XYZ file of C-alpha atoms in Angstrom:
638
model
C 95.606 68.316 77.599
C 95.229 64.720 77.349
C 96.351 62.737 74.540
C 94.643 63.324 71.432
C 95.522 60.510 68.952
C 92.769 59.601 66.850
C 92.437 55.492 66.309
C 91.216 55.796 62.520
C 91.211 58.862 60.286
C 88.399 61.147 60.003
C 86.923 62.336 57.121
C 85.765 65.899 58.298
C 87.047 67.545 61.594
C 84.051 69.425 62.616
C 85.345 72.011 65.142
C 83.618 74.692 67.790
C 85.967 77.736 68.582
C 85.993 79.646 71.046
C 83.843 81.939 72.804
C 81.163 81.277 73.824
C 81.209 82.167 77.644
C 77.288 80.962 78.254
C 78.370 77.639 76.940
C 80.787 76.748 78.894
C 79.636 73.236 80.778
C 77.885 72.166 77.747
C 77.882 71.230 74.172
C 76.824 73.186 71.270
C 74.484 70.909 69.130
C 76.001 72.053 65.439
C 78.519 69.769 65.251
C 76.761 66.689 66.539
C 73.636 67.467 64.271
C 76.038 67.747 61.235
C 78.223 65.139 62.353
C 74.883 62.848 62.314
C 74.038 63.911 58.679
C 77.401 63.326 57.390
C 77.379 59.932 58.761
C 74.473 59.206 57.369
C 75.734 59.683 53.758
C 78.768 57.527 54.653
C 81.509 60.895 55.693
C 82.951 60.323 58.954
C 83.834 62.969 60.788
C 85.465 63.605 64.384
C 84.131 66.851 67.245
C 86.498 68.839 69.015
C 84.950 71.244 71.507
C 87.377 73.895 71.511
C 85.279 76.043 73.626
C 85.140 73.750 76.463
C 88.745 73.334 76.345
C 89.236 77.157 76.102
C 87.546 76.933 79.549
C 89.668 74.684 80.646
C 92.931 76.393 79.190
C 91.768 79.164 81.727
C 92.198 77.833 84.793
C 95.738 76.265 83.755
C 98.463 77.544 85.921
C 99.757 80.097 83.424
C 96.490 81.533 82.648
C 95.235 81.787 85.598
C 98.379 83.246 86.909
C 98.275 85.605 84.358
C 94.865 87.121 85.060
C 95.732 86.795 89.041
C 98.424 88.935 88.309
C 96.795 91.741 86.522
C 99.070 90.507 83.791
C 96.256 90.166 81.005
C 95.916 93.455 79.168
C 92.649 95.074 80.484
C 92.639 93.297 83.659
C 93.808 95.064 86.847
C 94.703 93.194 89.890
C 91.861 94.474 92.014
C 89.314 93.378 89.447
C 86.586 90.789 89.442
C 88.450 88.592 87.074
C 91.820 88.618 88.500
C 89.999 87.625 92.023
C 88.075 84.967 90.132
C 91.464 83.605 89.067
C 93.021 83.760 92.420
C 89.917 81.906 93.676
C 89.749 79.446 90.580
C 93.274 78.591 91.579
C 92.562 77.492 95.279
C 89.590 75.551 94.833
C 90.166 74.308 91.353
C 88.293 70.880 92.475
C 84.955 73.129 92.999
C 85.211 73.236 89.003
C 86.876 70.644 87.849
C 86.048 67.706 90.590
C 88.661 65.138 91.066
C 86.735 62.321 88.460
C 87.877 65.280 85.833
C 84.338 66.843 85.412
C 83.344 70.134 84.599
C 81.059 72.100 86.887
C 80.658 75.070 84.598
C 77.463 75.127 83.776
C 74.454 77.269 85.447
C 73.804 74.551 87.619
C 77.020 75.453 89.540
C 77.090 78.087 92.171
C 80.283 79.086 90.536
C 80.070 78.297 86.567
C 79.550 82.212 86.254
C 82.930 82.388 87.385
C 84.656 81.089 83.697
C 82.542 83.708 82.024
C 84.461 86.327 84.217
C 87.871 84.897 83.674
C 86.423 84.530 79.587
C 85.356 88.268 79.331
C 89.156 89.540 78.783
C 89.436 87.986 75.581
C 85.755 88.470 73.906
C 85.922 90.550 70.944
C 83.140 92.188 69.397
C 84.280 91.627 65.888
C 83.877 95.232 63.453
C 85.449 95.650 60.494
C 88.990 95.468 62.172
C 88.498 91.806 61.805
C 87.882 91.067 58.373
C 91.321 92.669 57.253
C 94.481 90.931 57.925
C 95.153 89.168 61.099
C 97.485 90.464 63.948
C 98.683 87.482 65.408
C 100.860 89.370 67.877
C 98.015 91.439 69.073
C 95.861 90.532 72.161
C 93.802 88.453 71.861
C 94.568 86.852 69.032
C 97.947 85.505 70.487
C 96.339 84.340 73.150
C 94.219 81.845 70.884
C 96.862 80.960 68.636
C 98.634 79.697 72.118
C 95.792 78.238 72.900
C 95.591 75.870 69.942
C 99.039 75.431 70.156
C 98.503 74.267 74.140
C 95.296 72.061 73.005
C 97.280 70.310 69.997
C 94.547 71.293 67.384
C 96.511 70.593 64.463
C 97.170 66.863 65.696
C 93.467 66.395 65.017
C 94.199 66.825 61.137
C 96.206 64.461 59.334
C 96.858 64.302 55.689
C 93.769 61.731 55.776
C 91.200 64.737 56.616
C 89.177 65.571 53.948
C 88.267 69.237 55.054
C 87.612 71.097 58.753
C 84.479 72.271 59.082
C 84.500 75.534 61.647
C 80.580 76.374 63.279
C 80.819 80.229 63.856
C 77.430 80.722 65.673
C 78.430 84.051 67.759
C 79.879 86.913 66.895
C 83.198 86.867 69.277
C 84.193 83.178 67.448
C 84.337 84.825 64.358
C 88.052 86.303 65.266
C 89.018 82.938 66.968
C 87.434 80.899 63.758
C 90.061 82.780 61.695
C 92.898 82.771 63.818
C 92.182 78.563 63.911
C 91.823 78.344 59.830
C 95.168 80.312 60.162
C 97.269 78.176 62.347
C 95.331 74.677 60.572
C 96.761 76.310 57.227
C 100.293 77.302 58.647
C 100.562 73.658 60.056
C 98.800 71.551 57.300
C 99.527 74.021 53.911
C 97.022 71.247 52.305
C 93.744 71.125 54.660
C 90.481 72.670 53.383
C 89.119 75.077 55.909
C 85.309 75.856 55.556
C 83.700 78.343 57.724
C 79.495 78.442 58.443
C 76.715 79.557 60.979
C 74.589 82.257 62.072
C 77.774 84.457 61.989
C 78.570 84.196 58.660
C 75.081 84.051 57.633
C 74.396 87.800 58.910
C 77.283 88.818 57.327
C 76.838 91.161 54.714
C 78.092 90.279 51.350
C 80.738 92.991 50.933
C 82.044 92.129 54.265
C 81.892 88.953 53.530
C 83.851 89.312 50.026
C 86.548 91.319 52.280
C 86.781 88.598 54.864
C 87.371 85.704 51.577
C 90.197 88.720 49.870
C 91.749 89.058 53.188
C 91.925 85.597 55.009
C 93.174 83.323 52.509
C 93.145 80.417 55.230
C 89.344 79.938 54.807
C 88.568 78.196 51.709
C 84.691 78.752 51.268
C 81.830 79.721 53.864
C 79.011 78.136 54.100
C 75.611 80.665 54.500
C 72.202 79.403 56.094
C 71.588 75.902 56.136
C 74.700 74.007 56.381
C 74.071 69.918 56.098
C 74.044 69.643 52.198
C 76.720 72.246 51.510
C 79.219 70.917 53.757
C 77.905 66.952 52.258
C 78.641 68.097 49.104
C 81.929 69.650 49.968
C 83.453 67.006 51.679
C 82.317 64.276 48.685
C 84.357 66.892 46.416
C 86.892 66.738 48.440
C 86.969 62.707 48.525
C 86.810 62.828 44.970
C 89.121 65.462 43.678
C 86.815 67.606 42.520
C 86.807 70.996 44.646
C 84.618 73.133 42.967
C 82.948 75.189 45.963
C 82.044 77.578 43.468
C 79.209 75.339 42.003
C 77.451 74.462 45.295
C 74.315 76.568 46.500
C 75.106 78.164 49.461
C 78.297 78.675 49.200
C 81.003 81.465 48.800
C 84.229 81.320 47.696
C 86.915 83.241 46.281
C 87.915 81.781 43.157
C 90.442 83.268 40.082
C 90.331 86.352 42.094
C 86.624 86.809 42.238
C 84.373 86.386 45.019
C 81.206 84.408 44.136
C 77.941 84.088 46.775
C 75.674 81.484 45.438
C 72.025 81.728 46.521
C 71.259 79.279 49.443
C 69.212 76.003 48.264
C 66.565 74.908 50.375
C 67.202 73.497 53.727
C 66.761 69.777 55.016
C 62.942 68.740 56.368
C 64.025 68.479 60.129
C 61.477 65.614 60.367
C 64.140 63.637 58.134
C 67.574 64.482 59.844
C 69.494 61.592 61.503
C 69.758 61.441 65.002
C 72.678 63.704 66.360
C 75.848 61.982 67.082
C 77.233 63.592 70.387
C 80.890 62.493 71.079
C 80.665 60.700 74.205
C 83.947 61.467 75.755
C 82.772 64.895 75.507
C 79.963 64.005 77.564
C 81.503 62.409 79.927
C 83.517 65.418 81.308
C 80.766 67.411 82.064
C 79.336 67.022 85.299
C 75.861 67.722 84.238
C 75.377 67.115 80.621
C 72.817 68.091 78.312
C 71.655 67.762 75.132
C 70.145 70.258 72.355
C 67.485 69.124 70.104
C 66.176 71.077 67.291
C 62.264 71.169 67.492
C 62.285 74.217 64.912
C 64.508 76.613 62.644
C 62.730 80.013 62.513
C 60.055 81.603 64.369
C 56.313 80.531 64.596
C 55.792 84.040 65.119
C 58.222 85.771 63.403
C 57.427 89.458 63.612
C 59.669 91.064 65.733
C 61.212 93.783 64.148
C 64.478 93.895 65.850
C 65.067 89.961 65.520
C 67.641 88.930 63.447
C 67.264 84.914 63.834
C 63.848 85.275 61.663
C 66.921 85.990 58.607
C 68.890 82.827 59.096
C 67.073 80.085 56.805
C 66.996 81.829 53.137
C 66.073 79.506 50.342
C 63.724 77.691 53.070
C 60.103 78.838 54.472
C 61.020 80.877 57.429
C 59.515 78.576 59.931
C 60.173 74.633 59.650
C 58.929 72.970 62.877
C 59.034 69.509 64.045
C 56.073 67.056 64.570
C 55.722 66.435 68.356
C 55.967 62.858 67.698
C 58.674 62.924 65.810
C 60.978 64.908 68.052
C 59.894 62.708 71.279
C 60.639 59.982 68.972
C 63.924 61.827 69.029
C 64.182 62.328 72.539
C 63.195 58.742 73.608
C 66.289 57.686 71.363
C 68.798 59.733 72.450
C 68.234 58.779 76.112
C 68.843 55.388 75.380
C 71.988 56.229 72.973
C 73.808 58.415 75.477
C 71.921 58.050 78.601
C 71.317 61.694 79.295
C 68.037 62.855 81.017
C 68.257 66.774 80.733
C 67.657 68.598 77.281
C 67.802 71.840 75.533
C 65.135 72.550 73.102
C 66.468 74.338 70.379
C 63.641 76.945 69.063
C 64.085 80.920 68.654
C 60.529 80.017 70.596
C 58.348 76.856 71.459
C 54.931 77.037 69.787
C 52.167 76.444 72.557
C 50.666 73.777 70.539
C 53.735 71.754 70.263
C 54.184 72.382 73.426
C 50.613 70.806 74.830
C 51.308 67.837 72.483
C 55.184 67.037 72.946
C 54.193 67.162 76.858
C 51.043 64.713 76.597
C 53.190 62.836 74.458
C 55.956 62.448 77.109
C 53.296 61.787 80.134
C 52.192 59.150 77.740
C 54.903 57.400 77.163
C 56.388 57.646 80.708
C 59.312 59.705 79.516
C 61.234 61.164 82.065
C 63.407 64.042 81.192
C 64.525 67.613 82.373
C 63.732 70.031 80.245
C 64.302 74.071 78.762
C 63.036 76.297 76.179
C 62.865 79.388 74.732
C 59.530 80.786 74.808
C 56.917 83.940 74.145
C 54.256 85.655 75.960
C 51.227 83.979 73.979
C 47.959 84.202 75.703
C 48.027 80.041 74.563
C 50.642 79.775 77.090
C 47.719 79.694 79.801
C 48.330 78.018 83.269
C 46.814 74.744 82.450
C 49.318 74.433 79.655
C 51.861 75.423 81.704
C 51.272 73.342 84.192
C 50.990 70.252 82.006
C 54.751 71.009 81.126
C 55.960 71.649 84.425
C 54.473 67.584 85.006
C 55.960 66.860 81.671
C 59.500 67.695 82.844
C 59.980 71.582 81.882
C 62.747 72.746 84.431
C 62.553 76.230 82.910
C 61.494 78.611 80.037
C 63.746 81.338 79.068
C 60.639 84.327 78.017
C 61.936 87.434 75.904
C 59.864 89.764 77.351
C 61.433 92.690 76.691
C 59.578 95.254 78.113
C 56.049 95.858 79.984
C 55.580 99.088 77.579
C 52.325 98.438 75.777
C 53.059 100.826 72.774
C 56.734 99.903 72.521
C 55.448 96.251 72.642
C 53.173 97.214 69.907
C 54.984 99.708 67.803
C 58.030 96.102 67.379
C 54.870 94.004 66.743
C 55.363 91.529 70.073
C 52.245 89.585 70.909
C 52.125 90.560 73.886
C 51.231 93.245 76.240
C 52.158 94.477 79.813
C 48.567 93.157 81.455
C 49.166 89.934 78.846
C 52.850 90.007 80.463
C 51.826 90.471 83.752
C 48.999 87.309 83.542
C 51.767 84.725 82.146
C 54.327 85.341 84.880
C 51.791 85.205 87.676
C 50.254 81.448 86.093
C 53.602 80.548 85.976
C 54.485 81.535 89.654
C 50.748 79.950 90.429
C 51.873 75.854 88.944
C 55.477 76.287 89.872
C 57.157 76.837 86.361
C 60.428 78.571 86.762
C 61.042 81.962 84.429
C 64.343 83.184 83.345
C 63.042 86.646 81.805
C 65.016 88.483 79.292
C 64.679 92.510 79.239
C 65.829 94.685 76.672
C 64.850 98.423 79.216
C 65.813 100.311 75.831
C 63.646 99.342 72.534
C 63.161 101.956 70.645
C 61.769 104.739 71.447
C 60.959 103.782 74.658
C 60.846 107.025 77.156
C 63.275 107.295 80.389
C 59.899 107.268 82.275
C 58.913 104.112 80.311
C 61.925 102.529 81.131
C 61.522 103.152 84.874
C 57.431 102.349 84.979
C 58.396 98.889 83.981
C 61.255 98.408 85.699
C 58.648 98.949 88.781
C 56.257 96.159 87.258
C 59.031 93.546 87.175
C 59.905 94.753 90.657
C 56.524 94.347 91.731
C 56.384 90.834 90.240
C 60.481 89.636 91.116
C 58.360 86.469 93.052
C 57.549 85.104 89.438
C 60.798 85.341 88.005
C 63.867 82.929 89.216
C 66.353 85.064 87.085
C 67.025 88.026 84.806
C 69.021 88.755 81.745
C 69.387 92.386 80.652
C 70.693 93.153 77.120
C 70.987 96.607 76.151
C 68.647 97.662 72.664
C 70.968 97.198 69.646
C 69.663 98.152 66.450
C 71.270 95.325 63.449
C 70.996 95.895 60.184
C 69.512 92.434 59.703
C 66.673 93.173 61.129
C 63.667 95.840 60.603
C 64.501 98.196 62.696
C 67.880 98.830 60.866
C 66.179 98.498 57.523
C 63.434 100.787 58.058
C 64.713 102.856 61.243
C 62.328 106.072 60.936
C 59.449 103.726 61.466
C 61.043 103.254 65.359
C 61.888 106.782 65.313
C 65.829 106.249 65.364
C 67.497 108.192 63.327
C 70.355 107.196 61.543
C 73.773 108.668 62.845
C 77.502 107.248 62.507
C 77.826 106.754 66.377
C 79.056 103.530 67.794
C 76.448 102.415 70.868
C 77.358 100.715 73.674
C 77.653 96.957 72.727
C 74.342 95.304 72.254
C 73.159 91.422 72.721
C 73.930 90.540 69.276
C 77.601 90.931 70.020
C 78.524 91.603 66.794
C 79.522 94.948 65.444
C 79.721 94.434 61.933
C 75.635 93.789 61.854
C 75.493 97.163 63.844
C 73.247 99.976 62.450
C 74.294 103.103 63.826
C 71.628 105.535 64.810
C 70.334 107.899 67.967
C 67.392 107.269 69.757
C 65.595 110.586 70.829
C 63.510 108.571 73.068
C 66.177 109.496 75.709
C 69.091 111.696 76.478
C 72.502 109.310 76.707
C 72.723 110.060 80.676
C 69.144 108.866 80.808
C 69.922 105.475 79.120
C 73.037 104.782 80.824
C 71.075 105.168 84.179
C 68.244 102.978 82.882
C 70.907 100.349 82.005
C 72.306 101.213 85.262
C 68.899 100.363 87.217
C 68.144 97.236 85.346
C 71.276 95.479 86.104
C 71.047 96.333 89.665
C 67.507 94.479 89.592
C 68.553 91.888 87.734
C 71.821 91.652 90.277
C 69.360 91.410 93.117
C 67.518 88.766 91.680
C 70.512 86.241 90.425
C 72.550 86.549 93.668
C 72.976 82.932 94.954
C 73.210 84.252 98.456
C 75.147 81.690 101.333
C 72.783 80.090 103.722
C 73.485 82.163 106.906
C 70.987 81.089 108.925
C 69.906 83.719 111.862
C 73.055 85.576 111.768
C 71.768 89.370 111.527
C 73.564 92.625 113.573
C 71.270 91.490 116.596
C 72.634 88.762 117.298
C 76.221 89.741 116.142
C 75.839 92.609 118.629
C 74.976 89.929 121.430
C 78.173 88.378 121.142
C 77.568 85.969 118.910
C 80.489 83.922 118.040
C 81.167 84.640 114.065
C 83.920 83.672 111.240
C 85.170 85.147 107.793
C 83.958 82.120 105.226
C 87.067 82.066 103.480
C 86.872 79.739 101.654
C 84.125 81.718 100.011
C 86.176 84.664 99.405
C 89.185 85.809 97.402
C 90.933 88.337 99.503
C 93.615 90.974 97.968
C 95.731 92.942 100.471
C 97.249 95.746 98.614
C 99.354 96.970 101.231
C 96.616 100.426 101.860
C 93.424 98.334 101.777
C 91.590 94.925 101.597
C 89.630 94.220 98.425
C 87.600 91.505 99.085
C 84.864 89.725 96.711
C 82.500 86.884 98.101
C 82.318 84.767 94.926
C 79.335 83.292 95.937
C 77.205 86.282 95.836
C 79.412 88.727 93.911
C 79.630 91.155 96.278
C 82.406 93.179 96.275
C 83.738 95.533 99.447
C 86.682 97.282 100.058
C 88.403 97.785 103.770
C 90.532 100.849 104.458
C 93.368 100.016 106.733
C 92.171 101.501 109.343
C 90.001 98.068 109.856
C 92.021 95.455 107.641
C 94.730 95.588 109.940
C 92.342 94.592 113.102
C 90.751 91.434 110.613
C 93.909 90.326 109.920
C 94.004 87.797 113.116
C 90.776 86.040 111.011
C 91.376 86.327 107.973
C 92.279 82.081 108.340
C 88.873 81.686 109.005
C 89.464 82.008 113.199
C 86.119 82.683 114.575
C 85.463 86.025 117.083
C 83.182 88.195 118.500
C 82.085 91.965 118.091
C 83.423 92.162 121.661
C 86.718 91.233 120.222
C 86.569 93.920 117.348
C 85.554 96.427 119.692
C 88.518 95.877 122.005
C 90.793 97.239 119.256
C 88.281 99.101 117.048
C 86.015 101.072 120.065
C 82.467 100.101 120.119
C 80.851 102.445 117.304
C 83.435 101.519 114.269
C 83.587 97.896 115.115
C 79.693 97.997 114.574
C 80.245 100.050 111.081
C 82.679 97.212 110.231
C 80.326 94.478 111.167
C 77.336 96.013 109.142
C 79.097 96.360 105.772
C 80.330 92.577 106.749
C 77.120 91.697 107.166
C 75.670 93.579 104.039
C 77.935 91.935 101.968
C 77.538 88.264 103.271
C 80.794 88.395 104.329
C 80.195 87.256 107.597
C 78.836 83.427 108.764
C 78.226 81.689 112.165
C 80.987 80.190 113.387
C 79.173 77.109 114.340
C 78.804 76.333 110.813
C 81.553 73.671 109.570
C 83.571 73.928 106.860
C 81.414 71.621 104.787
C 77.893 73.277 105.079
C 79.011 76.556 103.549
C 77.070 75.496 100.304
């Protein structure tokens, strides 16, 4: 890590644990929009990033060596990981370039990779986590080295008035206390506050556990988190820590546990403009920022969302004015010179939309831009063509499902013809879709499940990727409050891990609408699609068994591949595509000669093979893009 030394004090160190896998090559707006507020009331405050350093700490020598080695508990040598280490290792400069930069992101061919290597030390947090910490336990030792290798407690001097940890996802919460830990053990003193979406879910008895048993974190903060933290960090100033007065807040205090009811939050019209550390920025090879255009949902009836539950002691949707927000926008170009945003919405409202975009045309503001979006029959193609011209590079759509009555029976607005018409307009004016599918809501049928699966197939031309999250029922949400409306029924059996992440919101149940062999094989079928349509597949111009057969001249790529010899077979994994094949040694001993990338024919195979099993060989090769021209340099291998 580079030197940390601050030039002056801070007067809140606002940090972001890790992990957040999907994050990594960009930064999380929390800090920077608090940061801005706190400012603006005269607190200053300092980021750290720890997420995007935790990326980072993965691909240092010992790390990586680690996973290469199988060494990582749950990671075998022959797995995806530990090749994505060995690979990581050899062409570090394909992810960290040589000006420092990150290429993590999704713009990256190989961003996903950092998610793979991230995946060993993810915890779904249950109730495991809000007793005492195991330090010596994996993975919590492997965060407190972490902090240890990143110098965390340098950040916080005795001038610090408190830390300030944003636990948005459920796998930070263990990392969030394992940081207030080592903070504590290093500076006895410091005030550790904890908020976000995390804690906000949180029920209050779990909450009260996680206060009894984690002594480290001096208050959390619940829902809205600018005037709470404000108001902490001017009692801190002043000598006057009283957490137990502020709304919002929780604290343990004289051995009790009190949860004051949230105030209302800030008019997002009035917040100051984020303040994004720009050193931060500048090691990301493609940076972009978040900006809030709402908190809550203009639609907000989806009974399995939780995010609806976030904003208590507010209206349940506060949304920006469009001119207001490109004010925004306009600003923050000029402040950090950034062209490519985030919107952050739990979904963009089609009339904001058609007015934010006029008002960019307008103005001749030229951005990059994404958003969270619904299937709303507003959402027609002249609107979204107006924001493909206004700068929209995609939408991310929570589809779901094209089951009309499981569509209807979680109250979506849309349905599978309604579905069907928005994806085809947004094929038809060239707006790129990155569809989210949940195969499993409940109640949905194995021959629902598999009927839609064959619409999205039918329709993969309008869709440029796909997320699929297996149905998790939270007991946040409706469906966990009121779970014989869905027709679950309410059973202490642990699921398969959901897309909330986070166990202690779970609400155990079984869902008749299909036998477990039937789910796992639905869940099974959708991730194959969505497979199909997220490989980035290597331009391999004609090559095909034709004109392999005819002698064409033909090389390994390499550089593309992480090759593992384990003395009986040859595991190799393209990590461009993510295909994965395995070579008995019956071949791997004959493609050992080009295994540096040497060139050769199937003529040459054959010679040592016979004609029939070098062909076999050269198929699966083929199948598995394992196989390029050899006329193709180095260089063009994208």
């Amino acid at each position: 890590m580079a030197d940390i030394a601050c030039t002056q004090p801070p007067g809140v160190l606002l940090l972001f644990p890790p992990l957040v896998e999907s994050n990594f090559g960009s930064l999380y707006p929390a800090p920077a929009v608090l940061a801005g507020y706190l400012s603006a009331s005269g607190i200053p405050s300092r980021q750290v990033d720890l997420n995007e350093a935790f990326a980072e700490y993965l691909l240092s020598p010992d790390m990586a060596g680690a996973l290469s080695k199988g060494q990582i508990p749950g990671v075998d040598v022959d797995s995806l990981c530990a090749a994505a280490a060995r690979w990581s290792t050899r062409n570090r400069e394909r992810l960290i370039d040589s000006e420092g930069r990150h290429h993590f992101g999704t713009e990256s061919d190989y961003g996903y990779l950092l998610e793979v290597l991230a995946k060993p030390f993810s915890v779904d947090p249950g109730a495991e986590v809000l007793g005492p910490l195991r330090v010596g336990s994996h993975p919590s030792c492997t965060y407190l080295d972490f902090y240890e290798w990143a110098r965390v407690a340098d950040h916080a001097d005795d001038d610090t008035l408190l830390v300030g940890i944003s636990v948005p996802m459920g796998p930070q919460l263990l990392p969030a206390l394992v940081l207030a830990a080592h903070l504590k053990s290093a500076r006895p003193g410091l005030r550790c506050v904890l908020g976000g979406p995390a804690l906000s879910l949180m029920a209050l008895d779990d909450l009260e556990t996680l206060l009894r048993s984690h002594r480290a974190v001096d208050c959390v903060v619940r829902f809205d988190g600018e005037a709470p933290l404000l108001s902490l960090a001017e009692q801190a100033r002043d000598g006057a820590w009283r957490p137990d007065s502020l709304p919002g807040v929780s604290c343990l205090r004289e051995d009790v546990v009190r949860h004051n009811p949230p105030g209302p939050g800030p008019n997002l019209n009035q917040l100051p403009l984020p303040e994004y550390p720009k050193e931060a920025l500048a090691r990301l090879a493609h940076p972009t920022l978040s900006i809030t255009q709402a908190r809550g949902c203009y639609w907000g009836k989806c009974d399995y969302c939780d995010f609806i539950e976030l904003y208590d002691g507010s209206p349940p949707f506060r949304g920006r004015h469009p001119g207001n927000f490109v004010d925004e926008v306009e600003r923050l170009t000029q402040e950090f010179g950034v062209r490519r945003f985030s919107f952050v919405t739990e979904s963009i409202p089609p009339a904001f939309a058609r007015r934010m975009s006029l008002l960019l045309l307008e103005r001749g503001i030229r951005i990059s831009w994404n958003s969270f979006a619904m299937v709303d029959r507003r959402f027609d193609r002249e609107l979204l063509s107006l924001m493909v011209e206004a700068g929209c590079e995609y939408l991310v759509i929570g589809m779901e499902t094209m089951v009309t009555r499981v569509l209807r029976l979680v109250h979506k607005s849309a349905d599978r013809e309604e579905n069907i018409r928005f994806l085809r307009d947004a094929r038809d004016v060239g707006m790129s879709l990155r569809v989210n599918l949940i195969p499993d809501l409940p109640s949905t049928t194995y021959e629902e499940a598999m009927s839609a699966l064959a619409d999205m197939e039918e329709l993969t031309d309008c869709v440029d990727g796909i997320s699929v999250f297996p149905f998790e029922a939270t007991r946040s949400s409706n469906v966990g409050r009121y779970p014989d409306r869905f027709g679950l029924i309410p059973a202490p059996v642990t699921q398969s891990p959901g897309q909330s992440q986070y166990a202690l919101n779970h609400f155990d149940n079984v869902d008749p609408g299909m036998t477990p062999e039937q789910r796992s094989e639905v869940h099974r079928r959708y991730r194959d699609y969505a497979n199909r349509v997220n490989a980035h597949r290597a331009p391999l111009g004609s090559l095909d068994a034709d004109s392999v057969r005819d002698q064409r001249r033909v090389r390994i790529p390499v550089e593309k591949l992480d090759i593992l010899d384990t003395g009986e077979k040859l595991v190799c994994t393209h990590v461009g595509t993510r295909e994965r094949i395995t070579i008995p040694t019956a071949f791997s001993g004959v493609l050992g000669p080009y295994l540096s990338g040497a060139d050769f024919t199937l003529a040459d195979l054959a010679s040592r093979l016979g004609t029939a099993r070098a062909d076999v060989l050269v198929r699966n090769l083929l199948s598995a893009q394992m196989l390029t021209p050899a006329a193709i340099e180095d260089g063009s291998h994208g």
